[in-house]
Coordinates of C-alpha atoms in Angstrom, one line a residue:
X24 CA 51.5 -39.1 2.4
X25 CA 49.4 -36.5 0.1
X26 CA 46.2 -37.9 1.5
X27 CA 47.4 -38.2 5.5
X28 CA 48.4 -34.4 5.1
X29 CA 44.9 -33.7 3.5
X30 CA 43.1 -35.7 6.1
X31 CA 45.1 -33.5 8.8
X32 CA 44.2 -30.4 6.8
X33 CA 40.5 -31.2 6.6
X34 CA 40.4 -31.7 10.1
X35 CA 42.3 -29.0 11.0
X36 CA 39.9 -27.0 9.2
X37 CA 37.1 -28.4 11.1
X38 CA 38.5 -27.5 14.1
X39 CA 38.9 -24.5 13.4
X40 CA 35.4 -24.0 12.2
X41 CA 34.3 -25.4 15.5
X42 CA 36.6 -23.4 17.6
X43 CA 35.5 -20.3 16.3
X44 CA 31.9 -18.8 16.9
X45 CA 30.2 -18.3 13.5
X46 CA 28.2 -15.0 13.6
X47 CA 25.9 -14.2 10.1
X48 CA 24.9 -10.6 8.6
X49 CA 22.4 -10.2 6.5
X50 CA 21.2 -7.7 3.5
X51 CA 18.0 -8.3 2.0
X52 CA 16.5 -6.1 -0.8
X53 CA 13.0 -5.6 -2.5
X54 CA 13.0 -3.2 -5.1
X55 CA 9.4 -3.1 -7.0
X56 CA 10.7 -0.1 -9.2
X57 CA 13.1 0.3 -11.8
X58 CA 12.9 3.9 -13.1
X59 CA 12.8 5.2 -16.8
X60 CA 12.2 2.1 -19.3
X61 CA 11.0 -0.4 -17.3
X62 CA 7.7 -1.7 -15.6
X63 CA 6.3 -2.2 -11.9
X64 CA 7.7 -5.6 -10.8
X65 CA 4.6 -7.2 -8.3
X66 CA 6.6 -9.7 -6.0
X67 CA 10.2 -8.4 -5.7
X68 CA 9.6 -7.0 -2.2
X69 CA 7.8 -9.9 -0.8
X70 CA 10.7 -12.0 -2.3
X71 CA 12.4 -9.5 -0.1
X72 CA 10.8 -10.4 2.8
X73 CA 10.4 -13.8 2.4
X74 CA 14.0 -14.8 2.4
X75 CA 14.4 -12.0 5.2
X76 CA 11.7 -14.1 7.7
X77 CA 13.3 -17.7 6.6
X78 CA 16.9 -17.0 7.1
X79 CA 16.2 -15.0 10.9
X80 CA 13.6 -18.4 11.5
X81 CA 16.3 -21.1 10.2
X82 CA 18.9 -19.7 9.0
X83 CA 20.6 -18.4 12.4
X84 CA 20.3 -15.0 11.9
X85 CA 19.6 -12.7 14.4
X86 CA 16.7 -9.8 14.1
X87 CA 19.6 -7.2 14.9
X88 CA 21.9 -8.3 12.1
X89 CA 19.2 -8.9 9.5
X90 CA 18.8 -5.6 7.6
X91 CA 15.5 -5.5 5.0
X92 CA 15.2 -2.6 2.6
X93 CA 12.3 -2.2 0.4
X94 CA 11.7 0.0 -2.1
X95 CA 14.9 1.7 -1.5
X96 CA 17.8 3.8 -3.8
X97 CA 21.7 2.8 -4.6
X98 CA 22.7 4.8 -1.7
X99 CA 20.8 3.1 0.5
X100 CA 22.3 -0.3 -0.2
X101 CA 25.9 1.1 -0.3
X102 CA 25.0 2.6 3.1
X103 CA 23.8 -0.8 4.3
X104 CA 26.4 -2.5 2.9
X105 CA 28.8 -0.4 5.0
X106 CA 27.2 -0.5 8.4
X107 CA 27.0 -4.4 8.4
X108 CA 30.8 -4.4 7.3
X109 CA 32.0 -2.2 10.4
X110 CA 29.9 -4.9 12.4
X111 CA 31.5 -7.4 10.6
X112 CA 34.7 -5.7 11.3
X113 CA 34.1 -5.7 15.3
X114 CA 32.7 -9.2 15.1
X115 CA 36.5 -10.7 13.5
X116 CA 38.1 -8.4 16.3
X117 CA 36.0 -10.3 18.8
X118 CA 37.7 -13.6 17.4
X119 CA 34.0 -14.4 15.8
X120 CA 33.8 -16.2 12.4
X121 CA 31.4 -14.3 10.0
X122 CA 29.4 -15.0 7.0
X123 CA 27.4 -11.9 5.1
X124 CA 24.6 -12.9 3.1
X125 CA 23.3 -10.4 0.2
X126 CA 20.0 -10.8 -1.5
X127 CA 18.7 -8.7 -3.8
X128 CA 15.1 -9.2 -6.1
X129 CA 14.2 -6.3 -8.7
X130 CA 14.9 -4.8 -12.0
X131 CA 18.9 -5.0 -14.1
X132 CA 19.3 -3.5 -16.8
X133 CA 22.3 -2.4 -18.8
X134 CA 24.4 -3.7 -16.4
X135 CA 23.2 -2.3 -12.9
X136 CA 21.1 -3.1 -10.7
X137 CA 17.8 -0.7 -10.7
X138 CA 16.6 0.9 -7.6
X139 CA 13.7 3.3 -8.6
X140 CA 15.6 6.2 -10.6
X141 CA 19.4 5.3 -9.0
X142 CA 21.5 2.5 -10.5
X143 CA 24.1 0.5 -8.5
X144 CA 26.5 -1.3 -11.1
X145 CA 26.9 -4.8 -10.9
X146 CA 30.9 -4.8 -11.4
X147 CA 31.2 -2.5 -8.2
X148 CA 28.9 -4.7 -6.7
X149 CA 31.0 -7.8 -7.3
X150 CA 34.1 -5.8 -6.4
X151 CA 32.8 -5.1 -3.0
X152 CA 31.4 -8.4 -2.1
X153 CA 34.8 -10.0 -3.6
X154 CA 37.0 -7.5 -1.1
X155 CA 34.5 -7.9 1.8
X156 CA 35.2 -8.2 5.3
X157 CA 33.4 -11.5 6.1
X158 CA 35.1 -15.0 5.8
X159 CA 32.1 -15.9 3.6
X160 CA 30.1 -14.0 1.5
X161 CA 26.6 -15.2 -0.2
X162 CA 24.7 -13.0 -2.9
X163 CA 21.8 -14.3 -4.1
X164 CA 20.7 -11.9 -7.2
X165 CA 16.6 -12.0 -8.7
X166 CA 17.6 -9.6 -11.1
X167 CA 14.3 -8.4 -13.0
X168 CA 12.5 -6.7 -15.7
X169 CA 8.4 -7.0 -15.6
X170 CA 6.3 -8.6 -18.3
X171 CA 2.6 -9.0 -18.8
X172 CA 0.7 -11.8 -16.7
X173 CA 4.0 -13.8 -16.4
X174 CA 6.4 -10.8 -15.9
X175 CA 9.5 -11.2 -17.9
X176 CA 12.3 -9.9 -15.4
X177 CA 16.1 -10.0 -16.3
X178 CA 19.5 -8.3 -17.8
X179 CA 19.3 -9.2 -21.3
X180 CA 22.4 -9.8 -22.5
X181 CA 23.9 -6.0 -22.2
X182 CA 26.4 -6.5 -20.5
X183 CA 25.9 -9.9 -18.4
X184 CA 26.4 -10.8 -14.4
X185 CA 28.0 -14.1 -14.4
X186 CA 30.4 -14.3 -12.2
X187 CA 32.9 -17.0 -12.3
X188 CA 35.4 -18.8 -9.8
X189 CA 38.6 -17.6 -10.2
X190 CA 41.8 -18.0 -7.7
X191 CA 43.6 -15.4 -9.3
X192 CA 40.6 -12.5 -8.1
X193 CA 40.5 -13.6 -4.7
X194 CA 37.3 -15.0 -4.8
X195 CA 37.6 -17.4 -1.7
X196 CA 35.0 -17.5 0.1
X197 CA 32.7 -16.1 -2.3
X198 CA 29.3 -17.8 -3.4
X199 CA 26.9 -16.0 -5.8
X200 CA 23.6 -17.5 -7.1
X201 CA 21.5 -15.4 -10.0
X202 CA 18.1 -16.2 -11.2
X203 CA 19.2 -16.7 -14.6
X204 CA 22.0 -17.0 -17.1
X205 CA 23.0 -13.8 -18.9
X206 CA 21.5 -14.3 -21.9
X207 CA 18.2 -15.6 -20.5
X208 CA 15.0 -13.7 -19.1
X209 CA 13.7 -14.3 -15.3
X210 CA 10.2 -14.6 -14.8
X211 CA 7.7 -14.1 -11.9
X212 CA 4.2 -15.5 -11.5
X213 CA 0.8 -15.1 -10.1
X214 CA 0.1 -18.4 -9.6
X215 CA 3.0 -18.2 -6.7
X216 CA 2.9 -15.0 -5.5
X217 CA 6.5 -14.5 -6.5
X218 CA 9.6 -15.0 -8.7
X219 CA 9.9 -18.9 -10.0
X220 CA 13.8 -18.9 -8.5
X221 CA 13.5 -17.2 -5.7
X222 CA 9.6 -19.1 -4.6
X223 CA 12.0 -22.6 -5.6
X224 CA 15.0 -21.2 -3.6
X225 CA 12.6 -20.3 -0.4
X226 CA 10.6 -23.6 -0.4
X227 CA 14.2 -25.7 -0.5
X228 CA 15.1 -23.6 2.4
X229 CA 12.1 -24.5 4.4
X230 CA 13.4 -28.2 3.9
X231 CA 12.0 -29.2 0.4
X232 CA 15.9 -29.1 -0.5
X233 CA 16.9 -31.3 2.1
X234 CA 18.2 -34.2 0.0
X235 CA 19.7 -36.5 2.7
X236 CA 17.1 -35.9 5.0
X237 CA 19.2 -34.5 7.5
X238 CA 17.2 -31.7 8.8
X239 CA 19.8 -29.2 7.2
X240 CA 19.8 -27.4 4.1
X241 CA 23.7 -26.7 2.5
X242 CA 24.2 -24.4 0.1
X243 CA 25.2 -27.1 -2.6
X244 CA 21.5 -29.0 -1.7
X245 CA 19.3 -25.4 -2.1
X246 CA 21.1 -24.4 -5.6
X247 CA 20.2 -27.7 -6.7
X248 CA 16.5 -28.0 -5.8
X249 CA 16.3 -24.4 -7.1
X250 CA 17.9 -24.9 -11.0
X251 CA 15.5 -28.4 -10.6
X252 CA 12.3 -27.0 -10.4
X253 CA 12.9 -23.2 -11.7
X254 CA 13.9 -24.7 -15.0
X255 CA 10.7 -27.2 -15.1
X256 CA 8.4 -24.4 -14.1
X257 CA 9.4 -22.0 -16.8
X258 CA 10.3 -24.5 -19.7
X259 CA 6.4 -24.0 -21.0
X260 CA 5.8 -20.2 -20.6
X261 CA 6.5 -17.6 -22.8
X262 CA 9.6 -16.3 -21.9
X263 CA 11.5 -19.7 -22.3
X264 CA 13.3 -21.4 -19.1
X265 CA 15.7 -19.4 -17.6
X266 CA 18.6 -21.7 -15.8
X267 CA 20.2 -20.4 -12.4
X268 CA 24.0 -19.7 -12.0
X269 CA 25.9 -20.6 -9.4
X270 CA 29.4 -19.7 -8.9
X271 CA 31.9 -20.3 -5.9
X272 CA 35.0 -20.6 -4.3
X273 CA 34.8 -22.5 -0.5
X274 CA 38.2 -24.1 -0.8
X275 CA 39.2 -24.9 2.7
X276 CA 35.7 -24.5 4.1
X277 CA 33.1 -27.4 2.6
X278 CA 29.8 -26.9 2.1
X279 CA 27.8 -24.4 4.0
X280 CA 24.6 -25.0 5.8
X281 CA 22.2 -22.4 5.1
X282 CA 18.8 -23.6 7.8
X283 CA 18.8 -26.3 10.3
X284 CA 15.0 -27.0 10.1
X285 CA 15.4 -29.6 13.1
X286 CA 16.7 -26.6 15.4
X287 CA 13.7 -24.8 14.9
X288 CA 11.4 -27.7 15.6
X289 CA 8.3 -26.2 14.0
X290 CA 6.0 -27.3 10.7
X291 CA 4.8 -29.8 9.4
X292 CA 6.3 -33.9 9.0
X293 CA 5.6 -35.9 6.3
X294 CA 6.2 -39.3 7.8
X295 CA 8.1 -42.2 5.9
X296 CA 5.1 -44.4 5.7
X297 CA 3.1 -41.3 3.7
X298 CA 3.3 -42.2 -0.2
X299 CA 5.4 -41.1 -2.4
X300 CA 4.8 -37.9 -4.5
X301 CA 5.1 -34.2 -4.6
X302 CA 3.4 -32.9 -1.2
X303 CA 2.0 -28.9 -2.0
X304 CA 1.2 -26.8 1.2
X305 CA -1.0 -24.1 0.0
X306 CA -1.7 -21.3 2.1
X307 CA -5.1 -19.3 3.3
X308 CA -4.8 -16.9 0.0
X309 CA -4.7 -20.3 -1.8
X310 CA -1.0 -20.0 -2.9
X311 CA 1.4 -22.4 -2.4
X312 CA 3.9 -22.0 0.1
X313 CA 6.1 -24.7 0.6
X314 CA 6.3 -28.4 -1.8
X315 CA 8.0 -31.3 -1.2
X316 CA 8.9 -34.5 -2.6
X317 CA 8.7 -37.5 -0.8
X318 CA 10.2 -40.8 -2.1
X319 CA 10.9 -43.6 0.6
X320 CA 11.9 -41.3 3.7
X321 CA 10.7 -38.5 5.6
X322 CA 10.4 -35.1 5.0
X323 CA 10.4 -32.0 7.4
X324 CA 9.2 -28.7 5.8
X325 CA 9.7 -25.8 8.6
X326 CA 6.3 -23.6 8.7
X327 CA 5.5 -20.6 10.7
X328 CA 2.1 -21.4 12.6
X329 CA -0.6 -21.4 10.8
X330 CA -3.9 -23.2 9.1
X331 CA -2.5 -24.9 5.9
X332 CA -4.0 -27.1 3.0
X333 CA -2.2 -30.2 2.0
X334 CA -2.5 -31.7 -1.7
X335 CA -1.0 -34.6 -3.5
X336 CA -1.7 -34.7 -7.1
X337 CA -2.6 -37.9 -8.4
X338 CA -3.7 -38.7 -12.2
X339 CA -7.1 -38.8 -11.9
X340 CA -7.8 -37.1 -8.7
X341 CA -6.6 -34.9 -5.8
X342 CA -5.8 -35.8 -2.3
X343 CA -6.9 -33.0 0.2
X344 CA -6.2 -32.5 3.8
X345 CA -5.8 -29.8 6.5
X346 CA -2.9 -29.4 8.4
X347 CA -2.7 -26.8 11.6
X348 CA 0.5 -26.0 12.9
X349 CA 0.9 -24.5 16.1
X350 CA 3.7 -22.5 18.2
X351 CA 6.8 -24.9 18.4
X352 CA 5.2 -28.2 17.7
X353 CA 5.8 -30.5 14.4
X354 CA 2.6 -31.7 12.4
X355 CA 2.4 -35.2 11.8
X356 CA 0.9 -35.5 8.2
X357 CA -1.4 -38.1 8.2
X358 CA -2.5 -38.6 4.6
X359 CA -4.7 -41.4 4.8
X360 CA -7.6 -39.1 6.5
X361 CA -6.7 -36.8 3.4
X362 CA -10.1 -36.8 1.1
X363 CA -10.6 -37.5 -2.5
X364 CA -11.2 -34.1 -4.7
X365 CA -11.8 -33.4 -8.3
X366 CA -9.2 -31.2 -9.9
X367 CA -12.0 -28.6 -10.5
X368 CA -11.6 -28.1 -6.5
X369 CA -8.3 -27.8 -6.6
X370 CA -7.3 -25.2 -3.4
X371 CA -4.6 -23.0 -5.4
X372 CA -5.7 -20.3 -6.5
X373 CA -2.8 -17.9 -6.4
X374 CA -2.2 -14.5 -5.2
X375 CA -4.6 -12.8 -7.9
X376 CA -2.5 -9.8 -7.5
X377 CA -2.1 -9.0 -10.9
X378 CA -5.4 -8.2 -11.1
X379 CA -5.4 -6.4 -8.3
X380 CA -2.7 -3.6 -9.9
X381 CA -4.4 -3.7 -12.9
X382 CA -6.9 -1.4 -14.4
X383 CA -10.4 -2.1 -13.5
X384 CA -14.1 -0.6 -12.4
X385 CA -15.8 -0.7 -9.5
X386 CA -19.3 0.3 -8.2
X387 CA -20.1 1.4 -4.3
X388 CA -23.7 2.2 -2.5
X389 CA -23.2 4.3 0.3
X390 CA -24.7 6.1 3.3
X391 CA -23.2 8.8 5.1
X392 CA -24.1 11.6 7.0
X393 CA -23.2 15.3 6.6
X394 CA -22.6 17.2 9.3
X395 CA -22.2 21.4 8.3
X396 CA -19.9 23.1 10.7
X397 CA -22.6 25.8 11.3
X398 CA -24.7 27.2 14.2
X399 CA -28.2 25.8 14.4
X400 CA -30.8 27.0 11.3
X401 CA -33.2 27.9 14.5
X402 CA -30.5 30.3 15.8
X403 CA -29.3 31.9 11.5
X404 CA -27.7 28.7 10.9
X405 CA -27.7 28.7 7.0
X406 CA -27.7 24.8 6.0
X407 CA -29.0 22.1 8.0
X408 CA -26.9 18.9 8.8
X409 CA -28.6 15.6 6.9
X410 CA -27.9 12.0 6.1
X411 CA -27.1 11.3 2.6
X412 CA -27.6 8.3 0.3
X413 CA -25.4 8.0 -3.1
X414 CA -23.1 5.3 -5.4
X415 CA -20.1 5.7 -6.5
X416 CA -18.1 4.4 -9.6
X417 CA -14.1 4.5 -9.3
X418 CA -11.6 3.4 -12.3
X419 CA -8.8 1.8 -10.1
X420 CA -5.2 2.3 -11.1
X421 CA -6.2 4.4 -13.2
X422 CA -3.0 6.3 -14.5
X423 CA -0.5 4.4 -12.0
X424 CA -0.9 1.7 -9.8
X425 CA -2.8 2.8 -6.4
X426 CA -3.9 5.8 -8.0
X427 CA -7.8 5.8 -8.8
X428 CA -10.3 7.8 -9.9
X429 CA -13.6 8.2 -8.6
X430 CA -17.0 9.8 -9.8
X431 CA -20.2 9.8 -6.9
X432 CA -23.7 11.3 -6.5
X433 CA -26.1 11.8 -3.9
X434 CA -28.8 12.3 -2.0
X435 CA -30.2 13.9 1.7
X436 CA -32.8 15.3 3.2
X437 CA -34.2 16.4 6.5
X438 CA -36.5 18.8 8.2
X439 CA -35.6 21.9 10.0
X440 CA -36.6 25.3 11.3
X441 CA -35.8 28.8 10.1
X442 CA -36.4 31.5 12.1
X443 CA -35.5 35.0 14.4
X444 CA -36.6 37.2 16.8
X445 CA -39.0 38.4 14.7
X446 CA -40.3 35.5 12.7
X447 CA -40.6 33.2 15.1
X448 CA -39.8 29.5 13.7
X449 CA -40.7 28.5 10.3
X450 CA -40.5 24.7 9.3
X451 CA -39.3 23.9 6.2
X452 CA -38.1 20.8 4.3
X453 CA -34.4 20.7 3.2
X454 CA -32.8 18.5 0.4
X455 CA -29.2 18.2 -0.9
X456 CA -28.2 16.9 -4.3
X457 CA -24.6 16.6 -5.0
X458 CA -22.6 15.4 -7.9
X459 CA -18.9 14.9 -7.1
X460 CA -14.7 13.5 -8.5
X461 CA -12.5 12.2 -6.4
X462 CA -8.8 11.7 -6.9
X463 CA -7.1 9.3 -4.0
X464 CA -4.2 6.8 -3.8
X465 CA -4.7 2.9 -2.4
X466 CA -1.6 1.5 -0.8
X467 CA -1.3 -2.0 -0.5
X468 CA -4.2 -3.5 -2.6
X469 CA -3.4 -6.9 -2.4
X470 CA -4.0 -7.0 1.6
X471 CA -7.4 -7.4 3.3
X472 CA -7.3 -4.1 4.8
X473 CA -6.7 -1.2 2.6
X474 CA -6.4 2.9 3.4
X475 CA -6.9 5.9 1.1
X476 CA -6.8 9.2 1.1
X477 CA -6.9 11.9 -1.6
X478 CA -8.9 15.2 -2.6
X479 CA -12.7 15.1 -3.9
X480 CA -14.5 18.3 -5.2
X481 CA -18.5 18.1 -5.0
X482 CA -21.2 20.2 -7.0
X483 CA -24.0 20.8 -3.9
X484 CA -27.1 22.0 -5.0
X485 CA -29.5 22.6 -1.8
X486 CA -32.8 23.8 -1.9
X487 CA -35.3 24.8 1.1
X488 CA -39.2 24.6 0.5
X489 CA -41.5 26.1 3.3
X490 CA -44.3 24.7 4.7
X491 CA -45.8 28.5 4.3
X492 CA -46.2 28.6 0.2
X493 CA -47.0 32.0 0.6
X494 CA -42.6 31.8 1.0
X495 CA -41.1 31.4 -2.4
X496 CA -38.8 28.4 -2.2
X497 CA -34.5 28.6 -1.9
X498 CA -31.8 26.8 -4.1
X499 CA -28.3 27.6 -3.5
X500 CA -25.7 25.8 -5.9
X501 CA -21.5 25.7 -5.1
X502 CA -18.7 23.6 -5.8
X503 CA -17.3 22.4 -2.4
X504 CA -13.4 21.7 -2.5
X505 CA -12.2 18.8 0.1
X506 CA -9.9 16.6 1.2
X507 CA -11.0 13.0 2.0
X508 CA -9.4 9.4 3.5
X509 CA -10.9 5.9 4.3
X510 CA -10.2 2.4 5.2
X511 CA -11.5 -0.9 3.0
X512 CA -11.9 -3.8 4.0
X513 CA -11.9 -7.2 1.7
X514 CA -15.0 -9.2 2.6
X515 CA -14.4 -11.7 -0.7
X516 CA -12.7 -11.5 -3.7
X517 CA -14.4 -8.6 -5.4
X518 CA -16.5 -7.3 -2.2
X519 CA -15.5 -4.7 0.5
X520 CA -16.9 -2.7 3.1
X521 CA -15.8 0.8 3.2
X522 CA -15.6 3.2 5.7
X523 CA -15.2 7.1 4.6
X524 CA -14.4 10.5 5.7
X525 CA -15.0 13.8 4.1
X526 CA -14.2 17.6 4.8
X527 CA -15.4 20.3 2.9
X528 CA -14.9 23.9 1.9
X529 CA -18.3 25.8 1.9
X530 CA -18.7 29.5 0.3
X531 CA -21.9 31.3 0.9
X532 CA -21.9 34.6 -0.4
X533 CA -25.6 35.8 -1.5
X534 CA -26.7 38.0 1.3
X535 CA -23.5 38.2 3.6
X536 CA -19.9 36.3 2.8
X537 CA -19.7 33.6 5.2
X538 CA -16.8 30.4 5.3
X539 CA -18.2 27.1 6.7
X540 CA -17.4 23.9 6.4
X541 CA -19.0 20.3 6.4
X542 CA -18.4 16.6 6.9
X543 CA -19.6 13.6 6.3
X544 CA -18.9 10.2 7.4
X545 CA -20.1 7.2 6.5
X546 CA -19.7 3.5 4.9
X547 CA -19.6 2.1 1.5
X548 CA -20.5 -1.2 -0.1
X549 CA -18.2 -1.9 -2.9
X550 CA -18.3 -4.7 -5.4
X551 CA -14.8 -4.4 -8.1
X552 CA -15.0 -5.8 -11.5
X553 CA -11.8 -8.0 -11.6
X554 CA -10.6 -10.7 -13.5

């Protein structure tokens, strides 16, 4: 009798579930930053974002209800937080089931959650996500503290965020996952472009997870395949391996499906007559993005279009092979046209970010050309416009990531006339030496395309010789104040192409007081010293 009644309640359950239109939220949060007594963090936001673009692709999750916030304070969580629960709210009144999932990658320290200089405690946190709205509730929580070249990222045991299943606290319906246990650190890593839980926890969404081969992900399938391969990728490094948590309490409701990777009917299929092994996609920037491992059947890893590299390690070699994916279509993996690679040509190459943010030289040749913001010299103009040739050395990051400091000289030179109503026009040759510091910020370093803008101050010394030597020659020195701004653009690795504008303050003031100005615009080449 006990099981007929829990075969009716099952199924009544089901029923339900299927009566009732299931409508997610979402709450996604970067936060590089975590004020006084800690370090920048490198891939918290694009954690952030990763999660963010998987759950709207697979994860049924609508652009309007998926809320990202990098780089964001405590208030503007809370404030998040309570316009997805008055959506919530009108979504139950509608007779729609509804499921809010939190995710959160950054600093914790002494028990909060660190957003730049505000704090959000973690107790208040798990009170509100324990009293929510929603019939289910998901936090996912990369809670971080930053290292050297593997950052170390983590509450260390003061106070700890485990968060256990407990009837008596009205926990139903509450599932929360942490990157590590309370006593451990959590690390992130160059070579993947990302924390080690939350890169695991992203490519088991995509379908690496997928243990039945379903084409669906649960909840159950993607904790698993995260503790897996988050503890074998940190067991060696020198923070120690850091084990996920994963608390819950679904009675009634079964395991929940996080992506349906069929529905979206887009990546890349490893077929069951590929061989076995662990399949690596690897991206254009040479990181890898998704990994699966293939025993007898099939596997289906969901990626956005794109040109991908395939590899499959063996002992004494690599198998190598391209894979496009296009606009709604599934790749066929065919690894018997794969080719046969050293591991010295191995494609990953990670993110090299950490590089990027750190201190380092570089060295620029330019060209430019200076236009002053004067009448012509033929009609009392004082200074001549000319083109300038120079190099530049700047000390990147150099007290704060994106802030760098720059030192230049230069060159130019032209011919012009001087001359009045009663001199007539006298030629002379005109040359510019200047000697100059800049002081700019770079946002967004790791991308291809990068913009700038700061202040530069320049020491001009021009001088004026006359064809006539019976003139005596003219050299007029001044420090120039300016503002200035550019765009670079990653060619390689360590070379760029620059393109620069500058606006300058000019004082004359030796036989009349006169305010001009000048500019110059012009290109770079720029080689950076990185490891």
């Amino acid at each position: 009798m006990r099981h007929a009644l829990l075969f009716v309640c099952v199924l009544s359950t089901a029923a339900l579930a299927q009566s009732a239109p299931t409508r997610r939220f979402g709450l996604f949060v970067g936060q590089n930053e975590g004020g006084e007594g800690t370090k920048t963090l490198l891939y918290a936001r694009d954690d952030a974002r990763r999660l963010h673009d998987i759950f709207q692709r697979l994860g049924g999750l609508k652009s309007e209800d998926a809320l990202l916030l990098l780089d964001q304070n405590a208030d503007d969580v809370n404030n998040a937080l309570t316009e997805l629960e008055k959506r919530i709210n009108a979504a139950k009144a509608r007779g729609e089931r509804t499921t809010l999932l939190f995710y959160y990658s950054g600093h914790a320290k002494d028990g909060s959650l660190r957003l730049g200089d505000t704090k959000l405690p973690m107790e208040s946190l798990k009170a509100r996500l324990t009293s929510g709205p929603a019939d289910m509730r998901v936090a996912v929580l990369d809670a971080c503290r930053s290292g050297t070249v593997t950052r170390t990222k983590g509450a260390r045991r003061a106070p700890a965020f485990e968060v256990e299943t407990d009837a008596t606290r009205q926990a139903k319906g509450l599932v929360i996952l942490t990157s590590s246990a309370s006593d451990e650190d959590s690390q992130e890593s160059d070579l993947i472009g990302a924390s080690y839980f939350s890169y695991h926890l992203a490519t088991g969404l995509l379908g690496s997870a997928d243990s039945i081969a379903d084409g669906r992900v649960t909840l159950n399938e993607a904790y698993a395949w995260a503790y897996e391969r988050t503890v074998a990728s940190t067991a060696d490094s020198a923070a120690g391996p850091q084990h996920p948590t994963f608390s819950f309490d679904l009675a009634g409701n079964g395991d929940l499906v996080l992506t349906d990777i069929l529905k979206r009917r887009e990546g890349v299929l490893i077929p069951r007559e590929a061989p076995a092994g662990t399949y690596f996609i690897i991206d254009s920037r040479g990181v890898v993005v998704a990994e699966a491992v293939k025993a007898d059947d099939q596997r289906l890893i969901a990626l956005s279009p794109g040109s991908y590299v395939a590899k499959r390690r063996l002992p004494d070699r690599l198998r190598i092979g391209k894979v496009e994916i296009t606009s709604g279509q599934i790749t066929t993996l065919d690894e018997a046209r794969f080719d046969n690679k050293k591991f010295s040509d191995d494609p990953v190459k990670g993110t090299g970010i950490s590089a990027t943010w750190s201190r380092h030289w570089s060295l620029s040749v330019s060209g430019h050309y200076q236009a002053v913001f004067d009448r012509p010299t033929a009609s009392g103009g004082l200074f001549p416009s000319a083109p300038l040739l120079g190099a530049e050395a700047t000390l990147h990051n150099f007290f704060g990531r994106g802030f760098a400091l720059a030192i230049d000289g230069g060159y130019g030179w032209t011919s012009s006339t001087v001359g009045g109503s009663l001199i007539g026009s006298i030629p002379y040759d005109y040359s510019l030496i200047t000697f100059g510091a800049s002081l700019f910020y770079e946002w967004n370093q790791e991308n291809r395309f990068i913009p700038y803008a700061g202040v530069h101050i320049s020491f001009n010394i021009m001088n004026r010789v006359f064809e006539d030597q019976a003139l005596a020659n003219q050299t007029y020195s001044i420090f120039t104040p300016g503002i200035a701004g550019g765009l670079k653009v990653r060619i390689s690795k360590s070379i760029s192409i620059v393109a620069r504008a500058r606006v300058h303050y000019l004082l004359y003031n030796v036989d009349e007081t006169r305010s001009l100005g000048s500019a110059d615009f012009g290109a770079l080449l720029d080689y950076e010293f990185r490891d």
